[in-house]
Tab-separated table of C-alpha atoms in Angstrom:
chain	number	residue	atom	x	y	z
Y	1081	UNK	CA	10.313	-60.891	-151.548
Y	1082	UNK	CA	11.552	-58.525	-149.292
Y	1083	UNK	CA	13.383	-55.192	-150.374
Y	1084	UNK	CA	12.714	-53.211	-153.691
Y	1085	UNK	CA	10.241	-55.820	-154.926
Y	1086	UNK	CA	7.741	-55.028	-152.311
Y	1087	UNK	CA	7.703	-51.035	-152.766
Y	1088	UNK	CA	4.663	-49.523	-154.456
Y	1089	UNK	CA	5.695	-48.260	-157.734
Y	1090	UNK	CA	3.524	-45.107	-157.624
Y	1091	UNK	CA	5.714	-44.317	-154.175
Y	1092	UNK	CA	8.940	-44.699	-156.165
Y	1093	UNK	CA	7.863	-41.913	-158.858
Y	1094	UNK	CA	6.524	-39.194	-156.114
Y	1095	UNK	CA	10.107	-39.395	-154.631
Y	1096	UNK	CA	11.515	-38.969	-157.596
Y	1097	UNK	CA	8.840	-36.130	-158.590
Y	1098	UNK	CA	9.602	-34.568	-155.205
Y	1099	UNK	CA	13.215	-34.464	-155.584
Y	1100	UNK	CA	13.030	-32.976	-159.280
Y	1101	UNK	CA	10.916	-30.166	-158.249
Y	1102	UNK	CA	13.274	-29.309	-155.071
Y	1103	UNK	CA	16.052	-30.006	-157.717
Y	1104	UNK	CA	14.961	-27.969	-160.307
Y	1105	UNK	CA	13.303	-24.988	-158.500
Y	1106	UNK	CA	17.483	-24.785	-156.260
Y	1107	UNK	CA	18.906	-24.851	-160.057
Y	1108	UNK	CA	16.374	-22.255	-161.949
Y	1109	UNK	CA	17.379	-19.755	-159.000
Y	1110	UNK	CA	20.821	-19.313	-160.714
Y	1111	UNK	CA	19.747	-20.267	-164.260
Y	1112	UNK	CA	17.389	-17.199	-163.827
Y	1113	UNK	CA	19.817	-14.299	-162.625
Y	1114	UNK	CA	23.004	-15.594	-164.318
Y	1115	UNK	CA	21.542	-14.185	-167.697
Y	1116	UNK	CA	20.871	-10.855	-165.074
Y	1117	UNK	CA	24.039	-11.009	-164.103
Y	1118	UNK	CA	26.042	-8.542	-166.132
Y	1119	UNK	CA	23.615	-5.388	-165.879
Y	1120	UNK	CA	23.534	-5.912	-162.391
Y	1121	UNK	CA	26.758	-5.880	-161.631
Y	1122	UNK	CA	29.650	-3.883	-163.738
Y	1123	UNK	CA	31.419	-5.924	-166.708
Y	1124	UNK	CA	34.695	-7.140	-164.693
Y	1125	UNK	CA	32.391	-8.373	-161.803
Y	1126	UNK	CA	30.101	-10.587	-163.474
Y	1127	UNK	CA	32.159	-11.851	-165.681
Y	1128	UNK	CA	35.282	-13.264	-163.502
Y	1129	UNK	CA	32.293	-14.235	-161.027
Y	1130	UNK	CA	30.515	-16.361	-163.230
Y	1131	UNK	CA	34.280	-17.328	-164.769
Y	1132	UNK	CA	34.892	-18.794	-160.879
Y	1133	UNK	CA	31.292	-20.632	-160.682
Y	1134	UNK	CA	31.828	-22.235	-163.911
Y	1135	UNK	CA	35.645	-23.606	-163.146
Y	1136	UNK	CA	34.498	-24.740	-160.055
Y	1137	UNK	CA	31.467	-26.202	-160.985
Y	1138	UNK	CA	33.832	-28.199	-163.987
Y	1139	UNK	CA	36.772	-29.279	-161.474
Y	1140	UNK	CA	34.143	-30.442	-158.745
Y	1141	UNK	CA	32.191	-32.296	-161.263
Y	1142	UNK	CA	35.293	-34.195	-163.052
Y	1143	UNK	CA	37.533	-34.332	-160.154
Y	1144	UNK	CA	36.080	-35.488	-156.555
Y	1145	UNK	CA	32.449	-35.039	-156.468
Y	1146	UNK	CA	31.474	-38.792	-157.171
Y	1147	UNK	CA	33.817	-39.360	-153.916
Y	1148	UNK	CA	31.132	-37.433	-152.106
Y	1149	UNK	CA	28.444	-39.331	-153.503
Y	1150	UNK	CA	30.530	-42.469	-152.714
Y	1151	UNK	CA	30.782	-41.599	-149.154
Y	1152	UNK	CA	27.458	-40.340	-148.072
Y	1153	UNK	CA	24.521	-41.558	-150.671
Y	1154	UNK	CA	23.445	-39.656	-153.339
Y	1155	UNK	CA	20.067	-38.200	-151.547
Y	1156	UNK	CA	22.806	-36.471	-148.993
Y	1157	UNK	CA	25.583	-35.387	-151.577
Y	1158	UNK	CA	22.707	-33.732	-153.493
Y	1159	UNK	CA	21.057	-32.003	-150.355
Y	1160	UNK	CA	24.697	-31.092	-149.487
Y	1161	UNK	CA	25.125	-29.523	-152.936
Y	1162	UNK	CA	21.559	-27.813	-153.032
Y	1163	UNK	CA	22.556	-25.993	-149.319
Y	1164	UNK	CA	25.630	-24.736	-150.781
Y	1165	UNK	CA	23.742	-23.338	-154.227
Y	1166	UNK	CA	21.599	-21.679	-151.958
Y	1167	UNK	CA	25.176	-19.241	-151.579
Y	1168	UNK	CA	24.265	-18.082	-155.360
Y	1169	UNK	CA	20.579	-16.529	-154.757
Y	1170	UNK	CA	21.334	-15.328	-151.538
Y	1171	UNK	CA	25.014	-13.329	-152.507
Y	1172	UNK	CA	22.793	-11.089	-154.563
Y	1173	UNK	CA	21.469	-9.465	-151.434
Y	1174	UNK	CA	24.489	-8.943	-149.906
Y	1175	UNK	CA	25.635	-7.096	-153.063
Y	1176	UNK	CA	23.105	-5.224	-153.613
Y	1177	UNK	CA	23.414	-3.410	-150.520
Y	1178	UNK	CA	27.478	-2.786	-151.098
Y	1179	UNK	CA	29.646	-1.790	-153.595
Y	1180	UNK	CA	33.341	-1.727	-154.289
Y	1181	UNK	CA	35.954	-4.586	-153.326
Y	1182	UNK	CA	33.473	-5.564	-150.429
Y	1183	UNK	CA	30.805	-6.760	-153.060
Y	1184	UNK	CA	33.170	-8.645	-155.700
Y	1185	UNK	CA	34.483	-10.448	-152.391
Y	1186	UNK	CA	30.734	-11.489	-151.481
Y	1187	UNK	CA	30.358	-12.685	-155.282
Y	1188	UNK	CA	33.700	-14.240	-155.880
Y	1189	UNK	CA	33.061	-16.183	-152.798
Y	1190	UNK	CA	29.126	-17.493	-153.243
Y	1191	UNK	CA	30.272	-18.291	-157.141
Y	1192	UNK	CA	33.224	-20.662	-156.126
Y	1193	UNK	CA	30.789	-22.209	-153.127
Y	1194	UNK	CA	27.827	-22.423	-155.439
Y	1195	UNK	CA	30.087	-24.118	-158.168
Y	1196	UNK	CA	31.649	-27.103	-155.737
Y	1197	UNK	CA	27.427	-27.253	-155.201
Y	1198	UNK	CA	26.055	-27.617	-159.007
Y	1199	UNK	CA	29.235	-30.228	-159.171
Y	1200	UNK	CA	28.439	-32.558	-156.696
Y	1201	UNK	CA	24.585	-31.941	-156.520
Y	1202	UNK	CA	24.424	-32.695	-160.534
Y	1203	UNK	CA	26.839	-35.887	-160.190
Y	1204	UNK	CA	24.262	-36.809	-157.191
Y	1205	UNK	CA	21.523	-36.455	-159.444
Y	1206	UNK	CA	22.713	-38.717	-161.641
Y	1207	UNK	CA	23.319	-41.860	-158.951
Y	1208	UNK	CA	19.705	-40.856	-157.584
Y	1209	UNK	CA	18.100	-40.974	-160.679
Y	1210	UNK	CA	19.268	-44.515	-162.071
Y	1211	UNK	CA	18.576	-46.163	-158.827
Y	1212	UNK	CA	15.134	-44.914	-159.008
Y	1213	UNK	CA	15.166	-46.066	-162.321
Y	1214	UNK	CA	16.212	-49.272	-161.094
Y	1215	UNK	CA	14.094	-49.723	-158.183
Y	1216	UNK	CA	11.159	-48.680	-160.857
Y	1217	UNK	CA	11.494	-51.177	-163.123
Y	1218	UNK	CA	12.261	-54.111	-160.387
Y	1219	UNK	CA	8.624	-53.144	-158.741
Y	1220	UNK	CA	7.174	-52.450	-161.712
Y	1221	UNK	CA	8.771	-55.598	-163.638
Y	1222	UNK	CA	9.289	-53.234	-167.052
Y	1223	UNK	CA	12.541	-53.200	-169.032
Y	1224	UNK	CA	15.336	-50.680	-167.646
Y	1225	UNK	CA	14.897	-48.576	-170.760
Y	1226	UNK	CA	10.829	-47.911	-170.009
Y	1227	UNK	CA	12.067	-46.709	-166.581
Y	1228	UNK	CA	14.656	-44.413	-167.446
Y	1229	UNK	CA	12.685	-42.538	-170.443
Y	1230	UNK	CA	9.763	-42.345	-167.905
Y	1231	UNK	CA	11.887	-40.210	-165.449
Y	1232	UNK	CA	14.021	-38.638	-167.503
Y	1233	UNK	CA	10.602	-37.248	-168.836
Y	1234	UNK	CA	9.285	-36.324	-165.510
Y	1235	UNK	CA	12.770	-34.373	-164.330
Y	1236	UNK	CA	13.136	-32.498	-167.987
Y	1237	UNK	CA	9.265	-31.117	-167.296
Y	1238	UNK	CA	10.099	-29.798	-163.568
Y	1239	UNK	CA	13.832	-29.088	-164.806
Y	1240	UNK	CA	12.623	-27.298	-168.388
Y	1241	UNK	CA	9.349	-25.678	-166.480
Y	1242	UNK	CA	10.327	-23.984	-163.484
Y	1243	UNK	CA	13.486	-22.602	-165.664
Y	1244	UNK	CA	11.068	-20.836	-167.933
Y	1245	UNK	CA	8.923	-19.946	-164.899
Y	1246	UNK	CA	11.298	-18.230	-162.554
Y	1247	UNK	CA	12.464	-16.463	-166.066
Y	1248	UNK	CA	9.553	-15.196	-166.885
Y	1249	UNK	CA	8.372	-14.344	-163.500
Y	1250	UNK	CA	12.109	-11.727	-163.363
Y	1251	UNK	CA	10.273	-9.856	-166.446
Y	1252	UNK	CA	6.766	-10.012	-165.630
Y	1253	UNK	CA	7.885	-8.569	-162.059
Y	1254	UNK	CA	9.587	-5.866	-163.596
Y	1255	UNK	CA	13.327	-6.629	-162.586
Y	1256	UNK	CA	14.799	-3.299	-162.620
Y	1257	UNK	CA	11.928	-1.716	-160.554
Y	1258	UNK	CA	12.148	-4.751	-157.856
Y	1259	UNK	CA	15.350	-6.254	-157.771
Y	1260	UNK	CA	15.684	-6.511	-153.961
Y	1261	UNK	CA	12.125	-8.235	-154.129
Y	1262	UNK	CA	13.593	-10.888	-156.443
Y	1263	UNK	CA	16.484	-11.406	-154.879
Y	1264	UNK	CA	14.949	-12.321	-151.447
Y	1265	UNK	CA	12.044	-14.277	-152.790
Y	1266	UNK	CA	14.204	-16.374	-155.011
Y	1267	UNK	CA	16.685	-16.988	-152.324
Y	1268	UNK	CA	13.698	-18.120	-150.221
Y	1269	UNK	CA	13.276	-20.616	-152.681
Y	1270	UNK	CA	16.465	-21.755	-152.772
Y	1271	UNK	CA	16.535	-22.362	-149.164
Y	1272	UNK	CA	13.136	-23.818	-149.079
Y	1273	UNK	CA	13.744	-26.211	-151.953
Y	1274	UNK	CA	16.394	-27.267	-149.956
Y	1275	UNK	CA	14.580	-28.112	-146.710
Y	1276	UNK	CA	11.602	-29.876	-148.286
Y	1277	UNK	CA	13.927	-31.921	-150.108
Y	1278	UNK	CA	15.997	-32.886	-146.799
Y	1279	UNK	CA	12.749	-33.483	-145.319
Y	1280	UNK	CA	10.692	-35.542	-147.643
Y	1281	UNK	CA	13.074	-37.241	-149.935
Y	1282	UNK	CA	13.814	-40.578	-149.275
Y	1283	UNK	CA	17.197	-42.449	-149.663
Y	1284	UNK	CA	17.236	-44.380	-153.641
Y	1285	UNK	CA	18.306	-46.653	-152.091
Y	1286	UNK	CA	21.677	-48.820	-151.984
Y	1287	UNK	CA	22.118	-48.186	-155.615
Y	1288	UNK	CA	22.225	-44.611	-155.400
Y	1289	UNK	CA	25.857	-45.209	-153.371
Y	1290	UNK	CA	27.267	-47.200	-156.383
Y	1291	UNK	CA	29.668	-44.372	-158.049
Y	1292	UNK	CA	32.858	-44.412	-160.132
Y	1293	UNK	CA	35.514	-44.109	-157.144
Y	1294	UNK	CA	38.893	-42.927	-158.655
Y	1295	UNK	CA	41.377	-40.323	-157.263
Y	1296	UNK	CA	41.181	-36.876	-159.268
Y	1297	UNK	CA	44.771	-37.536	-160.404
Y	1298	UNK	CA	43.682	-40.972	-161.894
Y	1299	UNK	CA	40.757	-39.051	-163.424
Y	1300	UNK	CA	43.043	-36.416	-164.841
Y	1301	UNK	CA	45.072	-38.919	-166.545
Y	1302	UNK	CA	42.567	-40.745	-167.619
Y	1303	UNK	CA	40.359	-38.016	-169.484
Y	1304	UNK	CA	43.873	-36.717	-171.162
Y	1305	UNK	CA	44.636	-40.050	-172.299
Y	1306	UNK	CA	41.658	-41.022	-173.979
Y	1307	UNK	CA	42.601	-38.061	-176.701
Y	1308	UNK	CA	45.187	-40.944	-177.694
Y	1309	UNK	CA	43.275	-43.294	-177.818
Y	1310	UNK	CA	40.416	-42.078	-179.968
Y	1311	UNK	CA	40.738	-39.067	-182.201
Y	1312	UNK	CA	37.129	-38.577	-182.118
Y	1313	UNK	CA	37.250	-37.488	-178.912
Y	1314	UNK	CA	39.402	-34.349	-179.634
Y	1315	UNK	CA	37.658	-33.716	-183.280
Y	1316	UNK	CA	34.187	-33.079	-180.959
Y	1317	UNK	CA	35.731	-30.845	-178.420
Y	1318	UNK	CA	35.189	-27.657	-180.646
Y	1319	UNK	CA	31.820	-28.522	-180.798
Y	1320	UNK	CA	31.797	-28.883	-176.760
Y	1321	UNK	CA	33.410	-25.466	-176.579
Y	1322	UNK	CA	31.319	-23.679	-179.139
Y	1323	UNK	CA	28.127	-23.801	-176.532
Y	1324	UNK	CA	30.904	-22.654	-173.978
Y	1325	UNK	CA	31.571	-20.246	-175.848
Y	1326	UNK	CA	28.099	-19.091	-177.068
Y	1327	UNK	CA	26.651	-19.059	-173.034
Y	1328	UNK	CA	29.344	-16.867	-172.020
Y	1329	UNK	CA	28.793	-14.545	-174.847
Y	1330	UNK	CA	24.738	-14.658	-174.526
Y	1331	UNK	CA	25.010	-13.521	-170.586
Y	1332	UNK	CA	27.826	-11.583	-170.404
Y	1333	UNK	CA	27.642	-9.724	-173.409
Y	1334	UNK	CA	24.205	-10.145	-175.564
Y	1335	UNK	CA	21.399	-9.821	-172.955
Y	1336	UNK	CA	23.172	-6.932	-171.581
Y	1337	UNK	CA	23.864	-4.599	-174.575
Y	1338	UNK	CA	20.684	-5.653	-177.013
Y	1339	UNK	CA	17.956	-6.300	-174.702
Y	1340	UNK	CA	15.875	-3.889	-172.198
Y	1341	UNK	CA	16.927	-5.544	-168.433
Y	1342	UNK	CA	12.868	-6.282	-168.419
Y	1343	UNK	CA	13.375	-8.244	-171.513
Y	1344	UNK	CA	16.232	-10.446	-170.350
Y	1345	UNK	CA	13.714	-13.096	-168.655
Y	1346	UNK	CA	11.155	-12.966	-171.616
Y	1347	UNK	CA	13.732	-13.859	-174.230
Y	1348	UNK	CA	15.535	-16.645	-172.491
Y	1349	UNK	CA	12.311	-18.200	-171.227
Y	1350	UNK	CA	11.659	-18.373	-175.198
Y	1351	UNK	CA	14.823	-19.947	-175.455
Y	1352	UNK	CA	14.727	-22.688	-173.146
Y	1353	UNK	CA	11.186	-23.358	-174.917
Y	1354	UNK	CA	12.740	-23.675	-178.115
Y	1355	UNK	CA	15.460	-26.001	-177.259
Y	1356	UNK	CA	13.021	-28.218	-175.642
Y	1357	UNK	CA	10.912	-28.151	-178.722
Y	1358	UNK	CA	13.840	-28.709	-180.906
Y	1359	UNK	CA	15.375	-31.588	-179.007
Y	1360	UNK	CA	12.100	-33.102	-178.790
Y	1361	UNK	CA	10.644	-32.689	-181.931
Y	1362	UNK	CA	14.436	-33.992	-183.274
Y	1363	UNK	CA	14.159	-36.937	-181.448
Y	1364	UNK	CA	10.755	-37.957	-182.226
Y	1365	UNK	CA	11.839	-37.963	-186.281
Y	1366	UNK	CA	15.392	-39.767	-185.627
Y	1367	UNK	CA	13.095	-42.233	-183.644
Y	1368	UNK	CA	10.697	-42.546	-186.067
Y	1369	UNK	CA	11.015	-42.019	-189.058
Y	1370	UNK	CA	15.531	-42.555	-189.067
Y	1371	UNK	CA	16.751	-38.940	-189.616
Y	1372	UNK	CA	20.440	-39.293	-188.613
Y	1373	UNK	CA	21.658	-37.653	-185.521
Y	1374	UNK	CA	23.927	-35.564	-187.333
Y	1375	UNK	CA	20.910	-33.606	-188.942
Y	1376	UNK	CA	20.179	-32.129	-185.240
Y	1377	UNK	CA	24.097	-31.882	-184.744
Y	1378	UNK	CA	24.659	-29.745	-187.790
Y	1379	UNK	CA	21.263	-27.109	-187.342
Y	1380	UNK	CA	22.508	-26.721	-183.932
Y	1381	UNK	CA	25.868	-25.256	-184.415
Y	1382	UNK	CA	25.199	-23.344	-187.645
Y	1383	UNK	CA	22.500	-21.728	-184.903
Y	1384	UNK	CA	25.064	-20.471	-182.868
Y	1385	UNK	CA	27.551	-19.440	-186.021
Y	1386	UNK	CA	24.388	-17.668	-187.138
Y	1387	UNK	CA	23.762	-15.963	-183.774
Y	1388	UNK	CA	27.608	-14.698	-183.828
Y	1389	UNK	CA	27.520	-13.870	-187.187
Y	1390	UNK	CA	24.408	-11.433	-187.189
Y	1391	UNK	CA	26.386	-9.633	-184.296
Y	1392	UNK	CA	29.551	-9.266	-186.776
Y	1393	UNK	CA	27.280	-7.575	-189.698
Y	1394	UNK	CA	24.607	-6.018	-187.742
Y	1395	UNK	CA	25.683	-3.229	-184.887
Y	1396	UNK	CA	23.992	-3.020	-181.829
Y	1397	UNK	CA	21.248	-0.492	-182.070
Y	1398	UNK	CA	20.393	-1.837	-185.521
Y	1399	UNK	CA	19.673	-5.420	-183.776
Y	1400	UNK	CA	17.480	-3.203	-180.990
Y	1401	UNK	CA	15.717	-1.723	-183.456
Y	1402	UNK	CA	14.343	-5.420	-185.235
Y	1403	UNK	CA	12.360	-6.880	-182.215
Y	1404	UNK	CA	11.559	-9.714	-184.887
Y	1405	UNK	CA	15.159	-10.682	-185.932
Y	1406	UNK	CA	16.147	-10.716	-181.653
Y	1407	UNK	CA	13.721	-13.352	-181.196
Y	1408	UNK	CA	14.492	-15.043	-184.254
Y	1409	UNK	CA	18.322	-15.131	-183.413
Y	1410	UNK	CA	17.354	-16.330	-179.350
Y	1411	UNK	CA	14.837	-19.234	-181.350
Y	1412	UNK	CA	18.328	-20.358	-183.046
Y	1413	UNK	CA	20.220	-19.935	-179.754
Y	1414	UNK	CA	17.430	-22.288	-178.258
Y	1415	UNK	CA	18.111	-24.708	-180.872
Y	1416	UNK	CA	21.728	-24.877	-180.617
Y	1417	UNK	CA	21.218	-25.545	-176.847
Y	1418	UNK	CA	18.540	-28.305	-177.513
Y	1419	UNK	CA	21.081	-30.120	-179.982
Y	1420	UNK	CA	23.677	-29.771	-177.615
Y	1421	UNK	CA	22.149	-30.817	-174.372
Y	1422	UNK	CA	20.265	-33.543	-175.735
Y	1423	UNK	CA	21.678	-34.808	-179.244
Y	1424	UNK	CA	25.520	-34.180	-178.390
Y	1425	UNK	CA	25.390	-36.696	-175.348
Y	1426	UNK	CA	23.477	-39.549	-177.478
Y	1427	UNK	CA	26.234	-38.663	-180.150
Y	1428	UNK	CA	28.907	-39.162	-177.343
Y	1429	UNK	CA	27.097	-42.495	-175.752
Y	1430	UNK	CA	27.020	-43.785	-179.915
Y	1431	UNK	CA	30.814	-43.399	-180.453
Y	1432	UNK	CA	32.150	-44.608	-177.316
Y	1433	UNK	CA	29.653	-46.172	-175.643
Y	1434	UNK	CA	30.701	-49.651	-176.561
Y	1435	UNK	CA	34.302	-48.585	-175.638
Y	1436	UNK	CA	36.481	-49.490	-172.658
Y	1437	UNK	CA	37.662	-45.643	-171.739
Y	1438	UNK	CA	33.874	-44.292	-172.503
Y	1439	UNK	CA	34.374	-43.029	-168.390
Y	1440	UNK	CA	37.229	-41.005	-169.290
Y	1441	UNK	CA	35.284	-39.651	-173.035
Y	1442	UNK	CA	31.981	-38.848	-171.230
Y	1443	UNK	CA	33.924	-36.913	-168.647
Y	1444	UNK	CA	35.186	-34.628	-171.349
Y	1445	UNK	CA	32.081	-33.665	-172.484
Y	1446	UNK	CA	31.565	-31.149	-168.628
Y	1447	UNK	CA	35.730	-30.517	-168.937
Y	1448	UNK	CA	35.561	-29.245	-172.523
Y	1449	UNK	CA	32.267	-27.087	-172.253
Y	1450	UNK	CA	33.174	-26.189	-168.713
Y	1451	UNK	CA	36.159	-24.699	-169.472
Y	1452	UNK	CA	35.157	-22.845	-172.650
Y	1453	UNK	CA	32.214	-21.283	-170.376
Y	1454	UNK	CA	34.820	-19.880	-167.628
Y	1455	UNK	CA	37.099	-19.144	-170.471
Y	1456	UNK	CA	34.544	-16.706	-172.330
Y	1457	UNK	CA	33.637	-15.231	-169.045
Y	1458	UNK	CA	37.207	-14.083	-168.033
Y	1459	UNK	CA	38.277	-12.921	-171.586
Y	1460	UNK	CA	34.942	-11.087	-171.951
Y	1461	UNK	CA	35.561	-9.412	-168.751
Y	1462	UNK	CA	39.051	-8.260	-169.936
Y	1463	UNK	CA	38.677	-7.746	-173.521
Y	1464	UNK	CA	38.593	-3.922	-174.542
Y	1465	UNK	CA	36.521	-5.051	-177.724
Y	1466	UNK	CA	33.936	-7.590	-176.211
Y	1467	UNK	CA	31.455	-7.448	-179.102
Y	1468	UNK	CA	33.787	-8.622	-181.678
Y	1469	UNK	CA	36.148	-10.781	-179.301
Y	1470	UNK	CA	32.877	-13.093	-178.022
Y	1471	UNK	CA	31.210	-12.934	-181.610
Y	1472	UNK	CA	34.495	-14.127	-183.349
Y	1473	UNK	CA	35.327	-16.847	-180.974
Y	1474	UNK	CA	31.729	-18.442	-181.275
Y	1475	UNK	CA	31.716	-18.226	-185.017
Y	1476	UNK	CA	35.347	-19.606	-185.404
Y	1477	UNK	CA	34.611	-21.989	-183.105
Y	1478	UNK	CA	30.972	-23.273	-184.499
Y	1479	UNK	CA	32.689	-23.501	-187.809
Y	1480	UNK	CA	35.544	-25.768	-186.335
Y	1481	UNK	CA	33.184	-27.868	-184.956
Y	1482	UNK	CA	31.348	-28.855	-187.626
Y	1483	UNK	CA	34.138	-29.746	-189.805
Y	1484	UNK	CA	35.087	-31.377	-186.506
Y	1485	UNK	CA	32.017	-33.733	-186.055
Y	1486	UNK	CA	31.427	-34.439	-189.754
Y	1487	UNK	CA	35.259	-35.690	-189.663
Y	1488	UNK	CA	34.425	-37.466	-186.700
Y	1489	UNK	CA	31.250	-39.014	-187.535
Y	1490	UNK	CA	32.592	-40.074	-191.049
Y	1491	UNK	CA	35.507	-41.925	-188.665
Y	1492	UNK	CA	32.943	-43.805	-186.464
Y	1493	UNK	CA	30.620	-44.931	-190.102
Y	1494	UNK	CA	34.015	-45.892	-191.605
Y	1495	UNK	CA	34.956	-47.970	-188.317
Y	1496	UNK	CA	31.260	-49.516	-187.554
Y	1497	UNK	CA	31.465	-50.812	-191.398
Y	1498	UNK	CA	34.701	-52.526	-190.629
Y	1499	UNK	CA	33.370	-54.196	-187.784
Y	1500	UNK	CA	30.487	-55.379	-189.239
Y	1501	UNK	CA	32.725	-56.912	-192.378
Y	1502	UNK	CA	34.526	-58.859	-189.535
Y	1503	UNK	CA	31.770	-59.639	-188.028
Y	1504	UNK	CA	30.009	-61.160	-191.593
Y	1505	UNK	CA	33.121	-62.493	-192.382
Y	1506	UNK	CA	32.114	-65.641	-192.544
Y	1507	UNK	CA	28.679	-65.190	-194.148
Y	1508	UNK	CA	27.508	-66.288	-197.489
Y	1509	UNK	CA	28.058	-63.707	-200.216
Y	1510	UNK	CA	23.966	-63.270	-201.200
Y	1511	UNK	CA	23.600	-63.079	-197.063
Y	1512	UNK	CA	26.553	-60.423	-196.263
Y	1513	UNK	CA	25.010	-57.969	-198.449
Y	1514	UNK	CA	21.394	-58.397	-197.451
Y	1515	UNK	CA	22.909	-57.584	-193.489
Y	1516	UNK	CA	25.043	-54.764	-193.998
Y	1517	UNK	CA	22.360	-52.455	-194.312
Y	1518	UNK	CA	20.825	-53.008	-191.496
Y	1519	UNK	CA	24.241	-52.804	-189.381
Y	1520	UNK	CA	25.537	-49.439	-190.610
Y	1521	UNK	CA	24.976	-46.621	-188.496
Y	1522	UNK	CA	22.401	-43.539	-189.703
């Protein structure tokens, strides 16, 4: 046969292995000096900057960046979006050698650029990754599911490792000795991320080309209108907001006022570990041995009420001064992040997965966290109280959540059990109740 069936299998994963490490190394640039970002610049600057990367970054991503991948492939949307991420790194030396108005120009700028990047080189990621997937499995001849948990392993160990990596390597480097240093050598590999993967990547294929294409009005219609339709939808948006929230409050505020600047990169490397523990220990169990999702759901928001909450009771020196209780409280942060990232989405694909507007609920899920992330920014860049303002609106929000998802989740049990009664209708009595079981969800 010609096409797909006749390429190597072992060829398909080093292009996909090639185009997570060019991926991942472009993202873990920004992911490295956005939790820098605050005690490099003043309060006001860093915050309204990373407020502007994060609105853009949610309004490319819902709106028109699947019209991009539409138009051009998804190997040249996402080489588009990793040349104009490159504007992140790189804006950092330009403001380190100015000051003033001239340098929050230069930031404000390379954060709106860098955030119509992440939204069209993350929705490119997507198309490129389930045509490999697809291509895999057709040379291969394995079930779509063994192709997609294959390389969705494979991009979470480049994604998760060179995170923690380029992290570490701002603390072991000594950041506030060699900032200039960092700053050039991880715009270099921004920009050489970028080249290798516009030179040795190779096209997915003509799967990678079939996107969602919908105007943005449409869209915005669409991902109001779903509130509507399912309640659910709504009743998990505090839960989307609360890591919003919590990320705005962890790099604009925490990192900045309770850690040494050479800590910064320590401490969230061990927090990216510990959400990739978490989420993969969590779903090892719920695989195995049937612990419901909602176990995962609930430890991960109480771990960001808890984070909030410690910075309510305990003042700023006296969290300084307990080196054991920091990394304890950036542990729990890790593990709200792990359930978030990983359990929230199955949680989303479980309730509405099956449902005819699951387009417009999954796009909610970058819209609500999105905007709580440029949100906290902006207000924690304003507020005259910070400390109290971030803290309080994480807690209130982790606590709305949870009554929001347990109210939610006991809606989709509630509404799974009726469907299964319809569907048994019919059954015997001694048969209905020996199939019901099995039907309900965890």
């Amino acid at each position: 046969m010609a096409g797909v069936d006749e390429e190597e299998p072992k060829s398909i994963v080093w292009n996909f292995c090639v185009m997570a490490m060019c991926f991942s190394a472009n993202v873990a640039t920004c992911t490295a000096l956005i939790p820098l970002a605050s005690s490099v610049l003043n309060k006001q600057e860093s915050g309204i900057n990373t407020a502007l990367l994060y609105s853009s970054y949610t309004l490319t991503a819902t709106l028109w960046a699947d019209l991009v991948v539409t138009k051009i492939g998804a190997k040249w949307a996402m080489f588009t979006g990793l040349v104009l991420f490159i504007c992140y790194s790189t804006s950092y030396i330009g403001m380190y050698h100015t000051t003033g108005q001239e340098r929050w120009i230069i930031g404000a700028i390379a954060n709106l650029v860098s955030g119509i990047g992440a939204g069209i080189m993350w929705t490119a990621q997507a198309a490129f990754f389930n045509a490999s997937a697809r291509k895999y499995a057709q040379a291969k001849g394995v079930a779509g599911e063994q192709a997609t948990a294959l390389f969705a392993s494979l991009f979470v160990i480049f994604y998760l490792g060179l995170e923690v990596l380029l992290n570490l390597a701002t603390s072991a480097a000594h950041f506030d000795e060699h900032r200039l240093l960092i700053f050039i050598v991880f715009s270099a590999i921004a920009i050489g991320s970028a080249l290798i993967f516009g030179i040795m990547v190779r096209d997915a294929g003509d799967g990678d080309k079939h996107v969602l294409n919908v105007s943005p009005c449409s869209k915005i219609a669409s991902s109001t209108r779903v509130y509507c339709l399912d309640a659910n939808v709504g009743l998990l948006a505090p839960y989307n907001m609360t890591f919003g929230f919590a990320a705005a409050f962890l790099n604009q505020y925490a990192n900045a006022h309770v850690l040494d600047i050479n800590q910064v990169g320590w401490f969230t490397a061990l927090l990216v570990s510990s959400g990739f523990l978490f989420s993969s220990v969590s779903g090892c169990l719920g695989k195995h041995t049937g612990v419901p999702k909602a176990v995962p759901m609930l430890l991960g928001v109480f771990a960001f009420g808890a984070f909030a909450l410690l910075f309510l009771c305990i003042d700023n020196h006296g969290l300084k001064s307990r080196t054991w209780l920091l990394v304890l409280m950036y542990i729990g942060f890790g593990i709200g992040r792990g359930a978030w990232e990983n359990t929230m989405k199955a949680v989303f694909a479980d309730f509405f997965g099956q449902e005819d507007y699951r387009t417009a609920a999954f796009a909610n899920i970058p819209m609500q966290n999105g905007f709580a992330a440029a949100l906290g920014f902006a207000m924690l860049a304003k507020m005259p109280n910070p400390r109290a303002a971030g803290a309080s609106a994480v807690l209130a929000c982790a606590i709305v959540g949870a009554v929001g998802y347990v109210i939610a989740n006991v809606r989709f049990a509630r509404r799974r059990i009726s469907a299964d009664s319809h569907r048994y209708k019919g059954a015997p009595d001694d048969t209905s109740e020996s199939l019901l079981p099995s039907e309900c969800p965890t």
